[in-house]
């Protein structure tokens, strides 16, 4: 298959190695060999598996604590999501990921179907002003297809980009990659779900950049996006102009700039999150003692603002543990990207790492006021079965790359 051809060192590793060697990831690669063991565990990438499972357990503890005071935070439902996610991860681990390397059309169609499912009459379910869920007939279970679209989009973009063997020379090829990425991004905006759209956009764009896109093209694209974003915000704030952003989305951006503008709405949510984070102190208030969440002051404490809940209960030390586990898992995933030889394997790992990094930065950032408020969950921690299944499936995808690394070169 064209996507699975090996590539020269300079083209396949140049950009990533140059960028990440400065972060000391070579030390992580050296240390990883000490953690790996021979025998049955040799097919499990322990450097990623260990922090991943610790994050799942840490998240389960946080949601159990939230369930003590928040009726909507059903610990049983959270456990069901974990079990389903583990099943999906194991299935993905056993499956040879490289099969997707030449399934570009299938992946694109699947991506489109997942994005359009909530629009199907009788399936779509509206919640919080967004038609992003489907309700399965007869059993009544709800699922968010766009969560599953995250790893599908990563596979799609990795498959397309890997075909250029680490160097996208033609502008038409670059525009083709960007245009393909815009398909799931635009479709998810119609729900509307800007948060998930940004995750898809960032992970896919990272794959394109690391896949060999020319720097000048990337810089021009970033400039166009920035100008376009300003234009969208400006027109959405002007009378008589097209309002692309919904009013609640616009309010979140305004509150990010000045929290005092909407003290009873999004500004209130941000202030309560900051209070929760700050009140945790060094070691936190203890499990079940989160007064901001327990008393109902902190909204969506078990989903969007779960980091604020965690920081209040476990303090600065607990927050550092969480960030340390994420850092370990993400760096281990990037280290695997450096280790494998084929472009598709590299770009799959890069895409997953980019997805986790962006979600972590956005969720934590909005809780402390350095990022706009969005509905982006904290991977492996936030309450929500759809998100948990998607994130564990992505972890299983990384494990599949490890398990089949010899076949991949």
XYZ file of C-alpha atoms in Angstrom:
409
model
C 0.000 0.000 0.000
C 1.268 3.468 -0.851
C 0.549 4.828 2.602
C 2.632 2.183 4.284
C 5.876 2.724 2.420
C 8.899 3.539 4.530
C 10.402 6.981 4.087
C 13.863 8.445 4.414
C 14.946 9.693 7.822
C 15.071 13.333 6.772
C 11.529 13.454 5.387
C 9.733 11.321 7.966
C 11.400 12.577 11.117
C 12.813 15.986 10.341
C 10.021 18.222 11.591
C 8.918 16.179 14.584
C 12.427 15.307 15.770
C 13.618 18.887 15.491
C 10.634 20.152 17.460
C 10.504 17.511 20.173
C 14.162 16.790 20.800
C 14.278 20.202 22.472
C 11.735 18.956 24.999
C 13.924 16.069 26.055
C 11.745 13.350 24.627
C 14.817 11.317 23.773
C 15.165 10.788 27.528
C 11.603 9.480 27.621
C 12.373 7.073 24.790
C 15.396 5.761 26.661
C 13.426 5.347 29.882
C 10.581 3.612 28.095
C 12.673 0.534 27.424
C 13.077 -0.009 31.168
C 9.325 -0.016 31.739
C 8.567 -2.448 28.899
C 8.676 -6.149 29.716
C 8.958 -9.263 27.609
C 6.263 -11.915 27.526
C 2.483 -11.294 27.393
C 2.914 -7.591 28.212
C 5.264 -7.015 25.291
C 2.238 -6.269 23.101
C 1.061 -3.550 25.491
C 2.706 -0.125 25.313
C 3.083 0.329 29.065
C 4.482 3.861 28.760
C 1.067 4.950 27.504
C -1.106 2.321 29.178
C -0.040 3.018 32.778
C -0.800 6.778 32.871
C -3.942 6.163 30.836
C -5.370 3.731 33.381
C -4.301 5.959 36.278
C -6.185 8.850 34.664
C -9.295 6.691 34.278
C -9.121 5.694 37.962
C -8.468 9.283 39.055
C -11.438 10.426 36.992
C -13.652 7.700 38.449
C -12.741 8.908 41.950
C -13.629 12.487 41.026
C -16.996 11.502 39.512
C -17.811 9.277 42.508
C -17.134 12.272 44.734
C -19.327 14.469 42.515
C -22.140 11.901 42.664
C -22.377 12.432 46.432
C -23.809 15.917 45.940
C -24.751 16.174 42.234
C -27.719 13.945 41.242
C -26.883 14.159 37.519
C -23.405 12.699 38.115
C -24.456 9.048 38.109
C -21.431 6.998 39.108
C -23.028 3.847 37.708
C -23.422 5.464 34.290
C -19.822 6.634 34.463
C -18.673 3.086 35.161
C -20.743 1.824 32.230
C -18.928 4.311 29.999
C -15.570 3.080 31.287
C -16.493 -0.567 30.665
C -17.736 0.158 27.132
C -14.634 2.236 26.474
C -12.306 -0.515 27.654
C -14.111 -3.020 25.415
C -13.677 -0.639 22.461
C -10.006 -0.060 23.348
C -9.233 -3.785 23.582
C -10.975 -4.424 20.255
C -8.967 -1.613 18.650
C -5.731 -2.897 20.233
C -6.253 -6.349 18.745
C -7.232 -4.946 15.344
C -4.448 -4.000 12.921
C -4.669 -0.232 12.603
C -2.761 -0.288 9.282
C -5.873 -1.678 7.578
C -7.214 1.903 7.636
C -4.199 3.253 5.744
C -5.866 2.864 2.338
C -9.493 3.294 3.414
C -9.701 7.035 2.814
C -13.071 7.003 1.061
C -14.624 4.691 3.667
C -13.347 6.870 6.520
C -14.639 10.058 4.887
C -18.087 8.547 4.345
C -18.142 7.273 7.931
C -17.147 10.717 9.195
C -19.959 12.362 7.239
C -22.516 9.789 8.417
C -21.520 10.276 12.053
C -21.876 14.035 11.751
C -25.278 13.791 10.045
C -26.838 11.108 12.274
C -28.266 13.624 14.790
C -30.190 15.240 11.916
C -32.024 12.023 11.080
C -35.697 12.314 12.134
C -36.471 9.992 15.023
C -32.811 9.621 16.011
C -31.701 13.144 16.843
C -31.853 14.337 20.442
C -31.585 17.976 21.486
C -29.837 18.971 24.698
C -28.445 22.304 25.881
C -29.470 23.948 22.609
C -27.514 21.478 20.484
C -28.741 18.593 18.367
C -25.594 16.524 18.758
C -26.937 13.299 20.231
C -28.879 10.359 18.918
C -31.315 8.384 21.006
C -31.242 4.703 20.143
C -34.831 3.434 19.650
C -36.346 0.918 22.077
C -33.498 0.983 24.618
C -33.486 4.787 24.988
C -29.699 5.161 25.297
C -28.159 8.417 24.063
C -24.845 8.707 22.241
C -22.924 11.623 20.751
C -21.665 10.531 17.298
C -19.284 13.488 16.994
C -17.197 11.979 19.805
C -16.606 8.870 17.713
C -15.848 11.137 14.754
C -12.717 12.401 16.545
C -10.632 9.195 16.099
C -12.252 8.590 12.693
C -11.068 12.024 11.524
C -7.568 11.296 12.829
C -7.461 8.074 10.819
C -8.846 9.873 7.762
C -6.307 12.705 7.822
C -3.424 10.370 8.661
C -4.370 8.139 5.717
C -4.554 11.057 3.282
C -1.413 12.827 4.501
C 0.737 9.698 4.769
C 0.385 9.167 1.024
C 2.776 12.096 0.482
C 5.580 10.376 2.409
C 6.460 13.299 4.633
C 6.552 16.043 1.992
C 3.536 17.869 0.539
C 5.091 19.677 -2.426
C 2.097 20.780 -4.470
C -0.275 23.517 -3.380
C -3.184 21.566 -4.863
C -2.351 18.616 -2.598
C -2.219 20.892 0.438
C -5.564 22.449 -0.466
C -7.009 18.956 -0.924
C -5.943 18.016 2.608
C -7.329 21.238 4.073
C -10.565 20.858 2.123
C -11.076 17.310 3.366
C -10.523 18.428 6.951
C -13.099 21.184 6.493
C -15.812 18.616 5.718
C -16.192 17.205 9.275
C -15.392 20.624 10.777
C -18.182 22.416 8.912
C -20.654 19.587 9.510
C -20.085 19.645 13.275
C -20.616 23.422 13.308
C -24.133 22.917 11.962
C -25.242 21.143 15.172
C -23.812 23.610 16.464
C -20.829 22.270 18.433
C -17.883 24.636 18.168
C -15.891 22.843 20.897
C -15.846 19.466 19.161
C -15.261 21.213 15.841
C -12.112 22.839 17.198
C -10.819 19.469 18.443
C -11.326 17.949 14.988
C -9.698 20.973 13.344
C -6.645 21.075 15.626
C -5.911 17.337 15.502
C -6.337 17.219 11.723
C -4.288 20.377 11.171
C -1.465 18.990 13.322
C -1.370 15.888 11.135
C -1.140 18.026 7.985
C 1.653 20.174 9.436
C 3.661 17.191 10.685
C 2.986 15.381 7.413
C 5.243 17.748 5.478
C 3.180 20.810 4.564
C 5.325 23.786 3.591
C 5.793 26.343 6.358
C 4.713 29.312 4.245
C 1.439 27.609 3.339
C 0.754 26.851 6.987
C 1.502 30.449 8.036
C -0.777 31.832 5.333
C -3.530 29.428 6.407
C -3.176 30.493 10.047
C -3.400 34.132 8.972
C -6.557 33.458 6.982
C -8.113 31.641 9.936
C -7.288 34.505 12.308
C -8.708 37.131 9.963
C -11.760 34.960 9.317
C -12.344 34.473 13.036
C -12.220 38.204 13.666
C -14.640 38.768 10.781
C -17.072 36.170 12.158
C -17.000 37.751 15.617
C -17.351 41.279 14.206
C -20.328 40.437 12.000
C -21.993 38.472 14.805
C -21.805 41.566 16.995
C -23.123 43.967 14.347
C -26.751 44.709 13.615
C -27.843 43.893 10.085
C -24.879 41.587 9.489
C -24.934 37.765 9.270
C -24.716 36.264 12.756
C -22.719 33.087 12.269
C -22.046 32.649 15.980
C -24.938 31.805 18.266
C -25.585 34.329 21.017
C -24.311 32.009 23.758
C -21.093 31.431 21.821
C -20.620 35.159 21.402
C -21.307 35.702 25.107
C -18.575 33.230 26.035
C -16.031 35.123 23.946
C -17.104 38.446 25.435
C -16.869 37.034 28.967
C -13.381 35.742 28.214
C -12.272 39.303 27.480
C -14.244 40.879 30.349
C -15.905 38.543 32.912
C -17.868 41.452 34.417
C -19.956 41.848 31.245
C -22.240 38.907 32.063
C -22.032 38.465 35.872
C -25.159 36.293 36.092
C -24.410 34.064 33.087
C -21.134 32.896 31.601
C -19.248 35.432 33.695
C -20.735 33.805 36.788
C -19.640 30.355 35.629
C -16.073 31.557 35.115
C -15.894 33.306 38.473
C -17.212 30.251 40.316
C -14.691 28.031 38.554
C -11.862 30.342 39.584
C -13.114 30.395 43.171
C -13.261 26.599 43.230
C -9.732 26.242 41.873
C -8.326 28.843 44.244
C -10.132 27.576 47.338
C -8.535 24.142 46.962
C -5.232 25.483 48.245
C -2.216 23.211 48.325
C -3.782 19.868 49.279
C -7.504 20.496 48.670
C -10.571 20.243 50.861
C -10.850 16.477 50.615
C -13.191 14.085 48.830
C -16.818 15.152 49.111
C -15.948 18.568 50.570
C -16.095 20.667 47.418
C -18.366 23.433 48.677
C -18.588 25.260 45.333
C -19.830 22.167 43.504
C -21.677 20.577 46.424
C -23.651 23.741 47.157
C -24.597 24.222 43.527
C -22.500 27.345 42.927
C -20.266 25.714 40.317
C -22.325 24.767 37.206
C -21.603 21.597 35.226
C -19.062 20.606 37.874
C -18.992 16.975 36.713
C -18.657 17.734 32.984
C -17.305 21.002 31.560
C -15.850 22.319 34.844
C -14.658 19.019 36.263
C -11.094 20.325 36.608
C -12.344 23.053 38.956
C -14.052 20.351 41.059
C -10.881 18.276 41.061
C -8.723 21.257 42.042
C -11.064 22.155 44.907
C -11.013 18.648 46.359
C -7.389 17.679 45.663
C -5.735 21.086 45.585
C -2.631 22.192 43.750
C -0.888 18.888 44.408
C -3.769 16.869 42.958
C -3.878 19.147 39.922
C -0.152 18.620 39.362
C -0.662 14.849 39.564
C -3.363 15.086 36.909
C -1.222 17.242 34.627
C 1.758 14.959 35.213
C -0.212 11.893 34.148
C -1.438 13.663 31.036
C 2.085 14.829 30.239
C 3.420 11.300 30.659
C 0.735 9.797 28.415
C 1.016 12.446 25.694
C 4.811 12.401 25.577
C 4.806 8.597 25.478
C 2.454 8.758 22.480
C 4.729 11.233 20.693
C 7.750 9.065 21.553
C 6.014 6.152 19.827
C 5.480 8.383 16.779
C 9.226 8.949 16.708
C 9.941 5.250 17.064
C 7.791 3.784 14.294
C 8.911 4.169 10.691
C 5.827 4.403 8.478
C 4.159 7.776 7.868
C 0.667 6.479 8.668
C 1.705 5.111 12.074
C 3.540 8.326 12.929
C 0.638 10.573 11.963
C -1.964 8.500 13.815
C 0.036 8.896 17.039
C 0.620 12.600 16.372
C -3.109 13.151 15.786
C -4.129 11.392 19.004
C -1.498 13.299 21.007
C -2.693 16.599 19.514
C -6.306 15.781 20.393
C -5.455 15.011 24.028
C -3.210 18.068 24.323
C -5.784 20.497 22.963
C -8.613 19.120 25.102
C -6.444 19.287 28.220
C -5.292 22.848 27.546
C -8.790 24.054 26.702
C -10.601 22.416 29.630
C -8.040 23.417 32.242
C -7.540 26.821 30.638
C -11.218 27.779 30.729
C -11.437 26.828 34.410
C -8.676 29.275 35.304
C -9.681 32.003 32.851
C -6.927 31.788 30.247
C -9.085 30.151 27.558
C -12.655 30.904 26.396
C -15.432 28.771 27.842
C -16.345 25.857 25.571
C -18.089 22.541 26.065
C -14.884 20.523 25.712
C -14.649 17.658 28.246
C -11.499 16.693 30.130
C -10.408 13.338 28.625
C -10.842 10.284 30.899
C -12.172 12.482 33.720
C -15.348 14.324 32.673
C -18.686 12.576 33.101
C -20.082 11.299 29.807
C -20.071 7.851 28.254
C -19.668 9.081 24.664
C -16.500 10.967 25.515
C -15.098 8.094 27.579
C -15.649 5.567 24.781
C -14.059 7.898 22.229
C -10.996 8.634 24.366
C -10.375 5.014 25.332
C -10.855 3.965 21.710
C -8.155 6.493 20.782
C -5.892 5.031 23.464
C -6.555 1.598 21.961
C -5.542 2.990 18.575
C -2.150 3.980 19.997
C -1.832 0.512 21.526
C -2.602 -1.015 18.129
C 0.281 0.954 16.616
C 2.555 -0.529 19.277
C 1.196 -4.058 18.953
C 1.695 -4.077 15.176
C 4.888 -2.008 15.126
C 7.002 -4.822 13.635
C 4.599 -5.145 10.736
C 4.677 -1.372 10.372
C 8.432 -1.297 10.228
